[in-house]
mmCIF file of C-alpha atoms in Angstrom:
data_model
loop_
_atom_site.group_PDB
_atom_site.id
_atom_site.type_symbol
_atom_site.label_atom_id
_atom_site.label_comp_id
_atom_site.label_asym_id
_atom_site.label_seq_id
_atom_site.Cartn_x
_atom_site.Cartn_y
_atom_site.Cartn_z
ATOM 1 C CA UNK Q 29 5.065 -75.974 28.502
ATOM 2 C CA UNK Q 30 6.713 -76.605 25.166
ATOM 3 C CA UNK Q 31 8.925 -73.861 23.368
ATOM 4 C CA UNK Q 32 6.548 -74.056 20.553
ATOM 5 C CA UNK Q 33 3.481 -73.475 22.484
ATOM 6 C CA UNK Q 34 5.222 -70.853 24.412
ATOM 7 C CA UNK Q 35 6.006 -68.884 20.949
ATOM 8 C CA UNK Q 36 2.460 -69.690 19.816
ATOM 9 C CA UNK Q 37 1.149 -67.848 23.335
ATOM 10 C CA UNK Q 38 3.542 -64.908 22.523
ATOM 11 C CA UNK Q 39 2.166 -64.451 18.936
ATOM 12 C CA UNK Q 40 -1.397 -64.791 20.048
ATOM 13 C CA UNK Q 41 -0.802 -62.005 22.628
ATOM 14 C CA UNK Q 42 0.326 -59.548 19.961
ATOM 15 C CA UNK Q 43 -2.684 -57.959 18.176
ATOM 16 C CA UNK Q 44 -3.119 -58.584 14.242
ATOM 17 C CA UNK Q 45 -2.978 -55.728 11.949
ATOM 18 C CA UNK Q 46 -4.236 -55.241 8.149
ATOM 19 C CA UNK Q 47 -3.193 -52.800 5.425
ATOM 20 C CA UNK Q 48 -5.162 -49.473 5.555
ATOM 21 C CA UNK Q 49 -5.598 -50.099 9.447
ATOM 22 C CA UNK Q 50 -5.214 -46.971 11.728
ATOM 23 C CA UNK Q 51 -3.002 -47.936 14.747
ATOM 24 C CA UNK Q 52 -1.183 -46.001 17.549
ATOM 25 C CA UNK Q 53 2.559 -46.417 18.183
ATOM 26 C CA UNK Q 54 5.175 -45.264 20.284
ATOM 27 C CA UNK Q 55 8.600 -43.958 19.072
ATOM 28 C CA UNK Q 56 11.361 -45.958 20.130
ATOM 29 C CA UNK Q 57 13.864 -44.553 17.722
ATOM 30 C CA UNK Q 58 14.308 -41.499 15.529
ATOM 31 C CA UNK Q 59 16.583 -40.817 12.740
ATOM 32 C CA UNK Q 60 16.971 -37.860 10.320
ATOM 33 C CA UNK Q 61 14.930 -39.755 7.596
ATOM 34 C CA UNK Q 62 13.464 -42.601 9.562
ATOM 35 C CA UNK Q 63 11.188 -43.189 12.491
ATOM 36 C CA UNK Q 64 10.837 -46.441 14.294
ATOM 37 C CA UNK Q 65 7.424 -46.883 16.281
ATOM 38 C CA UNK Q 66 6.274 -49.771 18.549
ATOM 39 C CA UNK Q 67 2.786 -50.664 17.234
ATOM 40 C CA UNK Q 68 2.218 -53.615 19.659
ATOM 41 C CA UNK Q 69 2.846 -55.926 16.760
ATOM 42 C CA UNK Q 70 5.493 -58.782 16.344
ATOM 43 C CA UNK Q 71 7.275 -56.236 14.137
ATOM 44 C CA UNK Q 72 8.068 -52.720 14.665
ATOM 45 C CA UNK Q 73 6.553 -50.059 12.212
ATOM 46 C CA UNK Q 74 8.874 -48.044 9.998
ATOM 47 C CA UNK Q 75 7.933 -44.494 8.932
ATOM 48 C CA UNK Q 76 9.907 -42.848 6.357
ATOM 49 C CA UNK Q 77 10.581 -39.214 5.921
ATOM 50 C CA UNK Q 78 8.546 -39.123 2.516
ATOM 51 C CA UNK Q 79 5.614 -40.825 4.373
ATOM 52 C CA UNK Q 80 5.826 -38.368 7.182
ATOM 53 C CA UNK Q 81 5.100 -35.128 5.271
ATOM 54 C CA UNK Q 82 5.410 -33.585 1.833
ATOM 55 C CA UNK Q 83 7.568 -30.776 3.279
ATOM 56 C CA UNK Q 84 11.372 -31.789 3.430
ATOM 57 C CA UNK Q 85 12.428 -31.732 7.052
ATOM 58 C CA UNK Q 86 14.759 -33.474 9.621
ATOM 59 C CA UNK Q 87 12.490 -35.911 11.452
ATOM 60 C CA UNK Q 88 14.608 -35.697 14.613
ATOM 61 C CA UNK Q 89 13.065 -32.099 14.890
ATOM 62 C CA UNK Q 90 9.704 -33.420 14.738
ATOM 63 C CA UNK Q 91 9.368 -36.145 17.157
ATOM 64 C CA UNK Q 92 11.258 -37.599 20.208
ATOM 65 C CA UNK Q 93 11.790 -41.092 21.826
ATOM 66 C CA UNK Q 94 8.641 -41.786 23.820
ATOM 67 C CA UNK Q 95 6.051 -39.796 21.817
ATOM 68 C CA UNK Q 96 2.840 -41.438 20.627
ATOM 69 C CA UNK Q 97 1.466 -41.077 17.219
ATOM 70 C CA UNK Q 98 -1.268 -42.314 15.177
ATOM 71 C CA UNK Q 99 -0.273 -43.897 11.674
ATOM 72 C CA UNK Q 100 -1.814 -45.743 8.959
ATOM 73 C CA UNK Q 101 -0.491 -49.241 7.727
ATOM 74 C CA UNK Q 102 0.609 -49.197 4.244
ATOM 75 C CA UNK Q 103 2.113 -52.977 4.314
ATOM 76 C CA UNK Q 104 1.977 -55.250 7.006
ATOM 77 C CA UNK Q 105 5.190 -57.008 5.467
ATOM 78 C CA UNK Q 106 7.341 -55.248 3.030
ATOM 79 C CA UNK Q 107 9.007 -58.304 2.138
ATOM 80 C CA UNK Q 108 11.593 -57.888 4.736
ATOM 81 C CA UNK Q 109 9.350 -58.470 7.832
ATOM 82 C CA UNK Q 110 8.814 -54.643 8.484
ATOM 83 C CA UNK Q 111 5.502 -53.041 8.509
ATOM 84 C CA UNK Q 112 5.368 -49.695 6.483
ATOM 85 C CA UNK Q 113 3.683 -46.915 7.908
ATOM 86 C CA UNK Q 114 2.273 -43.477 6.809
ATOM 87 C CA UNK Q 115 1.339 -40.311 8.913
ATOM 88 C CA UNK Q 116 0.784 -38.059 5.875
ATOM 89 C CA UNK Q 117 -1.903 -39.979 4.095
ATOM 90 C CA UNK Q 118 -3.744 -40.455 7.389
ATOM 91 C CA UNK Q 119 -3.495 -36.486 8.070
ATOM 92 C CA UNK Q 120 -4.364 -35.908 4.316
ATOM 93 C CA UNK Q 121 -7.434 -38.051 4.938
ATOM 94 C CA UNK Q 122 -8.479 -36.408 8.049
ATOM 95 C CA UNK Q 123 -7.865 -33.033 6.487
ATOM 96 C CA UNK Q 124 -10.002 -33.751 3.522
ATOM 97 C CA UNK Q 125 -12.964 -34.671 6.063
ATOM 98 C CA UNK Q 126 -12.152 -31.379 7.743
ATOM 99 C CA UNK Q 127 -11.968 -29.315 4.525
ATOM 100 C CA UNK Q 128 -15.501 -30.846 3.193
ATOM 101 C CA UNK Q 129 -17.145 -29.748 6.539
ATOM 102 C CA UNK Q 130 -15.500 -26.458 6.331
ATOM 103 C CA UNK Q 131 -16.757 -26.166 3.013
ATOM 104 C CA UNK Q 132 -20.205 -27.080 3.854
ATOM 105 C CA UNK Q 133 -20.351 -24.850 6.969
ATOM 106 C CA UNK Q 134 -18.323 -21.779 5.232
ATOM 107 C CA UNK Q 135 -15.778 -21.894 8.025
ATOM 108 C CA UNK Q 136 -12.975 -19.692 8.199
ATOM 109 C CA UNK Q 137 -9.791 -21.703 8.077
ATOM 110 C CA UNK Q 138 -6.005 -20.447 8.562
ATOM 111 C CA UNK Q 139 -2.787 -22.064 7.125
ATOM 112 C CA UNK Q 140 0.712 -21.039 5.947
ATOM 113 C CA UNK Q 141 1.372 -20.324 2.260
ATOM 114 C CA UNK Q 142 3.928 -22.842 1.159
ATOM 115 C CA UNK Q 143 4.423 -21.594 -2.345
ATOM 116 C CA UNK Q 144 3.655 -18.736 -4.363
ATOM 117 C CA UNK Q 145 2.791 -19.641 -8.239
ATOM 118 C CA UNK Q 146 2.251 -17.818 -11.212
ATOM 119 C CA UNK Q 147 -1.731 -18.242 -10.869
ATOM 120 C CA UNK Q 148 -2.166 -18.183 -6.973
ATOM 121 C CA UNK Q 149 -1.070 -19.445 -3.780
ATOM 122 C CA UNK Q 150 -0.752 -22.916 -2.108
ATOM 123 C CA UNK Q 151 -1.493 -23.686 1.133
ATOM 124 C CA UNK Q 152 -1.354 -26.807 3.135
ATOM 125 C CA UNK Q 153 -4.009 -27.861 5.781
ATOM 126 C CA UNK Q 154 -2.505 -31.244 7.330
ATOM 127 C CA UNK Q 155 -1.007 -32.330 4.227
ATOM 128 C CA UNK Q 156 -3.916 -31.486 2.099
ATOM 129 C CA UNK Q 157 -3.215 -28.612 -0.403
ATOM 130 C CA UNK Q 158 -5.594 -26.035 -0.962
ATOM 131 C CA UNK Q 159 -5.141 -23.599 -3.993
ATOM 132 C CA UNK Q 160 -6.273 -19.987 -3.924
ATOM 133 C CA UNK Q 161 -6.269 -18.409 -7.446
ATOM 134 C CA UNK Q 162 -4.553 -15.000 -7.809
ATOM 135 C CA UNK Q 163 -8.135 -13.525 -8.520
ATOM 136 C CA UNK Q 164 -9.303 -14.632 -4.919
ATOM 137 C CA UNK Q 165 -6.268 -13.523 -2.882
ATOM 138 C CA UNK Q 166 -7.530 -9.927 -2.371
ATOM 139 C CA UNK Q 167 -10.071 -7.450 -3.767
ATOM 140 C CA UNK Q 168 -7.495 -5.684 -5.751
ATOM 141 C CA UNK Q 169 -4.970 -7.065 -8.192
ATOM 142 C CA UNK Q 170 -1.906 -8.460 -6.430
ATOM 143 C CA UNK Q 171 1.268 -7.811 -8.613
ATOM 144 C CA UNK Q 172 3.560 -9.731 -6.188
ATOM 145 C CA UNK Q 173 2.329 -12.811 -4.718
ATOM 146 C CA UNK Q 174 5.593 -13.779 -3.555
ATOM 147 C CA UNK Q 175 5.259 -11.509 -0.452
ATOM 148 C CA UNK Q 176 2.806 -14.024 0.897
ATOM 149 C CA UNK Q 177 5.126 -16.992 1.070
ATOM 150 C CA UNK Q 178 5.717 -18.304 4.753
ATOM 151 C CA UNK Q 179 2.675 -16.181 5.829
ATOM 152 C CA UNK Q 180 -0.503 -17.528 7.594
ATOM 153 C CA UNK Q 181 -3.525 -16.249 5.916
ATOM 154 C CA UNK Q 182 -7.277 -16.985 6.449
ATOM 155 C CA UNK Q 183 -9.689 -17.925 3.947
ATOM 156 C CA UNK Q 184 -12.691 -20.258 2.986
ATOM 157 C CA UNK Q 185 -13.470 -23.187 0.939
ATOM 158 C CA UNK Q 186 -15.554 -22.147 -2.071
ATOM 159 C CA UNK Q 187 -15.105 -25.449 -4.001
ATOM 160 C CA UNK Q 188 -14.410 -28.824 -2.810
ATOM 161 C CA UNK Q 189 -13.841 -31.683 -5.378
ATOM 162 C CA UNK Q 190 -10.956 -33.866 -4.103
ATOM 163 C CA UNK Q 191 -11.764 -36.745 -6.791
ATOM 164 C CA UNK Q 192 -10.758 -33.742 -9.497
ATOM 165 C CA UNK Q 193 -7.953 -32.536 -7.266
ATOM 166 C CA UNK Q 194 -9.765 -29.279 -6.889
ATOM 167 C CA UNK Q 195 -9.739 -27.893 -3.471
ATOM 168 C CA UNK Q 196 -10.325 -23.894 -4.078
ATOM 169 C CA UNK Q 197 -9.738 -21.481 -1.390
ATOM 170 C CA UNK Q 198 -11.017 -17.738 -1.093
ATOM 171 C CA UNK Q 199 -9.292 -14.744 0.700
ATOM 172 C CA UNK Q 200 -10.834 -12.263 -1.265
ATOM 173 C CA UNK Q 201 -14.298 -12.626 0.396
ATOM 174 C CA UNK Q 202 -12.879 -12.331 3.857
ATOM 175 C CA UNK Q 203 -10.931 -9.289 2.780
ATOM 176 C CA UNK Q 204 -14.015 -7.596 1.259
ATOM 177 C CA UNK Q 205 -16.136 -8.361 4.474
ATOM 178 C CA UNK Q 206 -13.356 -7.031 6.829
ATOM 179 C CA UNK Q 207 -13.012 -3.848 4.811
ATOM 180 C CA UNK Q 208 -16.872 -3.417 4.790
ATOM 181 C CA UNK Q 209 -17.061 -3.499 8.426
ATOM 182 C CA UNK Q 210 -14.137 -1.316 8.950
ATOM 183 C CA UNK Q 211 -15.861 1.150 6.145
ATOM 184 C CA UNK Q 212 -18.932 1.024 8.309
ATOM 185 C CA UNK Q 213 -17.137 1.737 11.650
ATOM 186 C CA UNK Q 214 -15.013 4.587 9.744
ATOM 187 C CA UNK Q 215 -18.051 6.549 8.633
ATOM 188 C CA UNK Q 216 -19.595 6.274 12.064
ATOM 189 C CA UNK Q 217 -16.592 7.831 13.512
ATOM 190 C CA UNK Q 218 -15.678 10.580 11.277
ATOM 191 C CA UNK Q 219 -17.325 13.802 10.268
ATOM 192 C CA UNK Q 220 -16.408 17.016 8.417
ATOM 193 C CA UNK Q 221 -13.837 19.019 10.001
ATOM 194 C CA UNK Q 222 -12.154 15.877 11.791
ATOM 195 C CA UNK Q 223 -8.157 15.661 11.282
ATOM 196 C CA UNK Q 224 -7.470 11.914 11.022
ATOM 197 C CA UNK Q 225 -4.373 10.012 10.254
ATOM 198 C CA UNK Q 226 -3.750 8.012 7.087
ATOM 199 C CA UNK Q 227 -1.384 6.044 4.932
ATOM 200 C CA UNK Q 228 -0.640 7.422 1.295
ATOM 201 C CA UNK Q 229 -2.091 4.347 -0.916
ATOM 202 C CA UNK Q 230 -1.693 5.883 -4.625
ATOM 203 C CA UNK Q 231 -0.358 9.025 -6.000
ATOM 204 C CA UNK Q 232 -1.674 10.591 -9.344
ATOM 205 C CA UNK Q 233 -1.129 13.722 -11.434
ATOM 206 C CA UNK Q 234 -3.968 15.228 -9.834
ATOM 207 C CA UNK Q 235 -3.877 14.150 -6.381
ATOM 208 C CA UNK Q 236 -3.162 11.318 -3.760
ATOM 209 C CA UNK Q 237 -5.461 8.645 -2.450
ATOM 210 C CA UNK Q 238 -5.053 8.203 1.422
ATOM 211 C CA UNK Q 239 -6.129 4.985 3.286
ATOM 212 C CA UNK Q 240 -7.958 6.101 6.318
ATOM 213 C CA UNK Q 241 -8.481 2.493 7.471
ATOM 214 C CA UNK Q 242 -11.965 1.328 6.158
ATOM 215 C CA UNK Q 243 -11.862 3.720 3.089
ATOM 216 C CA UNK Q 244 -9.789 5.739 0.814
ATOM 217 C CA UNK Q 245 -10.093 9.509 0.751
ATOM 218 C CA UNK Q 246 -8.883 11.771 -2.233
ATOM 219 C CA UNK Q 247 -6.468 14.639 -1.574
ATOM 220 C CA UNK Q 248 -6.816 16.669 -4.537
ATOM 221 C CA UNK Q 249 -3.737 18.470 -5.766
ATOM 222 C CA UNK Q 250 -5.499 21.894 -5.191
ATOM 223 C CA UNK Q 251 -5.895 20.878 -1.321
ATOM 224 C CA UNK Q 252 -2.356 20.026 -0.581
ATOM 225 C CA UNK Q 253 -1.002 23.048 0.313
ATOM 226 C CA UNK Q 254 -1.934 26.793 0.598
ATOM 227 C CA UNK Q 255 0.713 27.416 -1.974
ATOM 228 C CA UNK Q 256 0.855 25.778 -5.474
ATOM 229 C CA UNK Q 257 1.892 22.036 -5.894
ATOM 230 C CA UNK Q 258 2.918 21.432 -9.390
ATOM 231 C CA UNK Q 259 3.635 17.628 -9.039
ATOM 232 C CA UNK Q 260 1.934 15.676 -6.399
ATOM 233 C CA UNK Q 261 4.592 12.681 -6.937
ATOM 234 C CA UNK Q 262 7.499 15.075 -5.900
ATOM 235 C CA UNK Q 263 5.598 15.687 -2.537
ATOM 236 C CA UNK Q 264 4.098 12.438 -1.550
ATOM 237 C CA UNK Q 265 5.360 8.708 -1.416
ATOM 238 C CA UNK Q 266 3.328 5.449 -1.399
ATOM 239 C CA UNK Q 267 3.397 4.420 2.285
ATOM 240 C CA UNK Q 268 3.879 7.815 3.606
ATOM 241 C CA UNK Q 269 1.914 8.663 6.972
ATOM 242 C CA UNK Q 270 0.065 11.993 7.118
ATOM 243 C CA UNK Q 271 -2.599 13.553 9.065
ATOM 244 C CA UNK Q 272 -5.309 15.148 7.095
ATOM 245 C CA UNK Q 273 -8.527 17.097 7.370
ATOM 246 C CA UNK Q 274 -11.895 15.725 6.346
ATOM 247 C CA UNK Q 275 -13.092 18.532 3.974
ATOM 248 C CA UNK Q 276 -16.327 16.703 2.561
ATOM 249 C CA UNK Q 277 -18.177 13.473 2.732
ATOM 250 C CA UNK Q 278 -20.306 12.415 0.055
ATOM 251 C CA UNK Q 279 -21.735 9.007 0.479
ATOM 252 C CA UNK Q 280 -18.970 6.886 0.316
ATOM 253 C CA UNK Q 281 -16.497 9.391 -1.169
ATOM 254 C CA UNK Q 282 -14.181 11.306 0.925
ATOM 255 C CA UNK Q 283 -12.450 14.626 0.075
ATOM 256 C CA UNK Q 284 -9.480 15.413 2.257
ATOM 257 C CA UNK Q 285 -7.360 18.706 2.576
ATOM 258 C CA UNK Q 286 -4.010 19.782 4.014
ATOM 259 C CA UNK Q 287 -5.144 23.420 3.993
ATOM 260 C CA UNK Q 288 -5.771 23.705 7.779
ATOM 261 C CA UNK Q 289 -7.400 27.071 8.582
ATOM 262 C CA UNK Q 290 -4.938 27.853 11.725
ATOM 263 C CA UNK Q 291 -2.307 27.844 9.096
ATOM 264 C CA UNK Q 292 -4.041 30.063 6.410
ATOM 265 C CA UNK Q 293 -1.342 32.477 5.383
ATOM 266 C CA UNK Q 294 -4.325 35.366 4.841
ATOM 267 C CA UNK Q 295 -4.971 35.275 8.493
ATOM 268 C CA UNK Q 296 -2.487 37.961 9.029
ATOM 269 C CA UNK Q 297 -1.937 39.076 5.607
ATOM 270 C CA UNK Q 298 -3.620 42.520 6.340
ATOM 271 C CA UNK Q 299 -0.887 43.119 8.840
ATOM 272 C CA UNK Q 300 2.069 41.743 6.767
ATOM 273 C CA UNK Q 301 1.180 43.325 3.511
ATOM 274 C CA UNK Q 302 -0.445 46.528 4.376
ATOM 275 C CA UNK Q 303 0.124 49.255 1.727
ATOM 276 C CA UNK Q 304 3.558 50.704 2.086
ATOM 277 C CA UNK Q 305 5.270 47.513 3.087
ATOM 278 C CA UNK Q 306 8.266 46.680 1.227
ATOM 279 C CA UNK Q 307 8.313 42.840 0.531
ATOM 280 C CA UNK Q 308 10.420 40.023 -1.173
ATOM 281 C CA UNK Q 309 8.876 37.770 -3.493
ATOM 282 C CA UNK Q 310 9.571 35.149 -6.280
ATOM 283 C CA UNK Q 311 8.378 35.635 -9.783
ATOM 284 C CA UNK Q 312 5.763 32.482 -10.079
ATOM 285 C CA UNK Q 313 4.179 33.214 -13.700
ATOM 286 C CA UNK Q 314 3.672 35.790 -16.026
ATOM 287 C CA UNK Q 315 1.334 37.401 -18.526
ATOM 288 C CA UNK Q 316 1.468 40.135 -20.968
ATOM 289 C CA UNK Q 317 0.080 42.393 -18.510
ATOM 290 C CA UNK Q 318 1.930 41.658 -15.544
ATOM 291 C CA UNK Q 319 3.811 39.130 -13.428
ATOM 292 C CA UNK Q 320 2.308 37.167 -10.264
ATOM 293 C CA UNK Q 321 4.585 37.243 -7.573
ATOM 294 C CA UNK Q 322 4.490 34.459 -4.597
ATOM 295 C CA UNK Q 323 5.125 36.278 -1.336
ATOM 296 C CA UNK Q 324 4.910 32.940 0.531
ATOM 297 C CA UNK Q 325 2.874 29.829 -0.066
ATOM 298 C CA UNK Q 326 -0.706 30.711 -0.691
ATOM 299 C CA UNK Q 327 -0.112 34.413 -1.347
ATOM 300 C CA UNK Q 328 0.444 35.870 -4.713
ATOM 301 C CA UNK Q 329 0.253 39.509 -5.640
ATOM 302 C CA UNK Q 330 0.268 41.016 -8.730
ATOM 303 C CA UNK Q 331 3.002 43.240 -10.256
ATOM 304 C CA UNK Q 332 1.462 45.147 -13.284
ATOM 305 C CA UNK Q 333 3.513 45.524 -16.109
ATOM 306 C CA UNK Q 334 3.211 49.487 -15.792
ATOM 307 C CA UNK Q 335 4.852 49.236 -11.987
ATOM 308 C CA UNK Q 336 7.794 47.048 -13.204
ATOM 309 C CA UNK Q 337 10.163 50.172 -13.902
ATOM 310 C CA UNK Q 338 10.107 53.862 -14.321
ATOM 311 C CA UNK Q 339 11.232 52.923 -17.816
ATOM 312 C CA UNK Q 340 8.867 51.765 -20.397
ATOM 313 C CA UNK Q 341 8.509 48.083 -20.530
ATOM 314 C CA UNK Q 342 6.844 46.321 -23.180
ATOM 315 C CA UNK Q 343 6.165 42.925 -21.537
ATOM 316 C CA UNK Q 344 7.190 41.591 -18.109
ATOM 317 C CA UNK Q 345 9.291 38.783 -19.751
ATOM 318 C CA UNK Q 346 11.705 41.525 -21.163
ATOM 319 C CA UNK Q 347 12.740 42.281 -17.545
ATOM 320 C CA UNK Q 348 11.699 39.217 -15.334
ATOM 321 C CA UNK Q 349 12.352 35.736 -15.366
ATOM 322 C CA UNK Q 350 10.283 32.822 -13.652
ATOM 323 C CA UNK Q 351 11.904 31.919 -10.235
ATOM 324 C CA UNK Q 352 13.547 35.334 -9.955
ATOM 325 C CA UNK Q 353 13.271 37.056 -6.578
ATOM 326 C CA UNK Q 354 12.190 40.657 -6.437
ATOM 327 C CA UNK Q 355 11.760 43.505 -3.958
ATOM 328 C CA UNK Q 356 8.691 45.409 -4.251
ATOM 329 C CA UNK Q 357 6.181 47.899 -2.327
ATOM 330 C CA UNK Q 358 2.594 46.819 -1.499
ATOM 331 C CA UNK Q 359 0.744 49.452 -3.130
ATOM 332 C CA UNK Q 360 -2.877 48.225 -2.561
ATOM 333 C CA UNK Q 361 -4.347 45.353 -0.436
ATOM 334 C CA UNK Q 362 -7.804 43.912 -0.850
ATOM 335 C CA UNK Q 363 -8.574 41.760 1.682
ATOM 336 C CA UNK Q 364 -12.347 40.572 0.747
ATOM 337 C CA UNK Q 365 -11.012 39.566 -2.978
ATOM 338 C CA UNK Q 366 -7.631 38.652 -1.581
ATOM 339 C CA UNK Q 367 -5.975 40.611 -4.095
ATOM 340 C CA UNK Q 368 -2.409 42.481 -3.600
ATOM 341 C CA UNK Q 369 -1.070 44.771 -6.013
ATOM 342 C CA UNK Q 370 2.888 45.574 -5.872
ATOM 343 C CA UNK Q 371 5.130 48.283 -7.343
ATOM 344 C CA UNK Q 372 8.915 47.929 -8.125
ATOM 345 C CA UNK Q 373 8.776 51.262 -9.762
ATOM 346 C CA UNK Q 374 7.930 52.874 -6.510
ATOM 347 C CA UNK Q 375 11.311 51.757 -5.108
ATOM 348 C CA UNK Q 376 13.335 53.098 -7.915
ATOM 349 C CA UNK Q 377 14.761 56.800 -7.820
ATOM 350 C CA UNK Q 378 13.073 59.507 -9.727
ATOM 351 C CA UNK Q 379 14.590 59.940 -13.366
ATOM 352 C CA UNK Q 380 16.594 63.432 -13.391
ATOM 353 C CA UNK Q 381 14.551 66.069 -15.123
ATOM 354 C CA UNK Q 382 17.308 66.834 -17.688
ATOM 355 C CA UNK Q 383 17.347 63.291 -18.470
ATOM 356 C CA UNK Q 384 13.395 63.087 -18.846
ATOM 357 C CA UNK Q 385 13.801 66.322 -21.149
ATOM 358 C CA UNK Q 386 16.591 64.830 -23.073
ATOM 359 C CA UNK Q 387 14.634 61.639 -23.555
ATOM 360 C CA UNK Q 388 11.820 63.632 -24.866
ATOM 361 C CA UNK Q 389 13.860 65.562 -27.164
ATOM 362 C CA UNK Q 390 15.285 62.170 -28.635
ATOM 363 C CA UNK Q 391 11.935 60.614 -28.906
ATOM 364 C CA UNK Q 392 10.737 63.648 -31.041
ATOM 365 C CA UNK Q 393 13.495 63.325 -33.385
ATOM 366 C CA UNK Q 394 12.797 62.018 -37.002
ATOM 367 C CA UNK Q 395 15.472 59.219 -37.195
ATOM 368 C CA UNK Q 396 14.968 58.828 -40.988
ATOM 369 C CA UNK Q 397 15.661 62.507 -41.328
ATOM 370 C CA UNK Q 398 18.818 62.088 -39.294
ATOM 371 C CA UNK Q 399 20.140 59.255 -41.476
ATOM 372 C CA UNK Q 400 19.584 61.109 -44.434
ATOM 373 C CA UNK Q 401 21.755 64.036 -43.241
ATOM 374 C CA UNK Q 402 24.446 61.685 -42.318
ATOM 375 C CA UNK Q 403 24.648 60.075 -45.987
#
């Protein structure tokens, strides 16, 4: 057998390949930026980093010698006798086919967010990019899309037009469907009077919205405490976990409360504030006819202007100030109307008779006449 015929036979034993053909190769060497594959051809195939993936990486962490992989032939001969291969383009083609099927079937896909842009999120499905506009990321406005970077999210394909480079994903639809299921389950589970756990979602001047896991409930400022709450934002923080009482359910609206009946301060008020009891309190607010004294959160009492002092008081503000601590005696308790009357005057000593007479004498003096005599 001649040498020429032997070479011819060897060449004939090797397969022929064409540009665009998909072949299987075995990794015989791998470097940081290049993979060498035996593809059963007279020349080995070269797979560069740029043709492996669009994502920067060290190829030695991706494949090992002996691994097999399918690749696509870019050029049978690059001019130097090497076969140039691509993996990412083959993956993109297959991903495009998969995305088309997912679009037609409404399949739910899951992929990692590779980049958060001003207008939305970019995810990659087997080297094919899918764009999820900001308006389709969630059912509510997302101010910070960067928090999704690196996360795996689920979505459906709602527009597939690879020729125009438009493959649009929609996460909002899944979020809404999931919330609808959670809402249905929540309303089947809860009823008025239940105590449930929730997370504060938003705080306003009039109350707080609490996420109950399927629906939000409103905790109105008037239901935050048996006492008085001036500013909900000083009491609650977004993300705070709280246990709340289901006060009312009206269609999909849920009213919440933190006024648990077993903590109602009026339950034992008749004993604590029986007439004749001496109590301490804080001036909460004032009017011209008296001051309202907070005995404890949820229990206020009226200190009438006539009961502030044995001396004449024109208006409460002349003697008292908001926040001032006082001591007084309970002079009346009306449990039905939840009204308590106090007296500071009752704790003050009686004025001396002579002092009273003296005061009356002074009161009867004609001040203008005295002034005239002095002149």
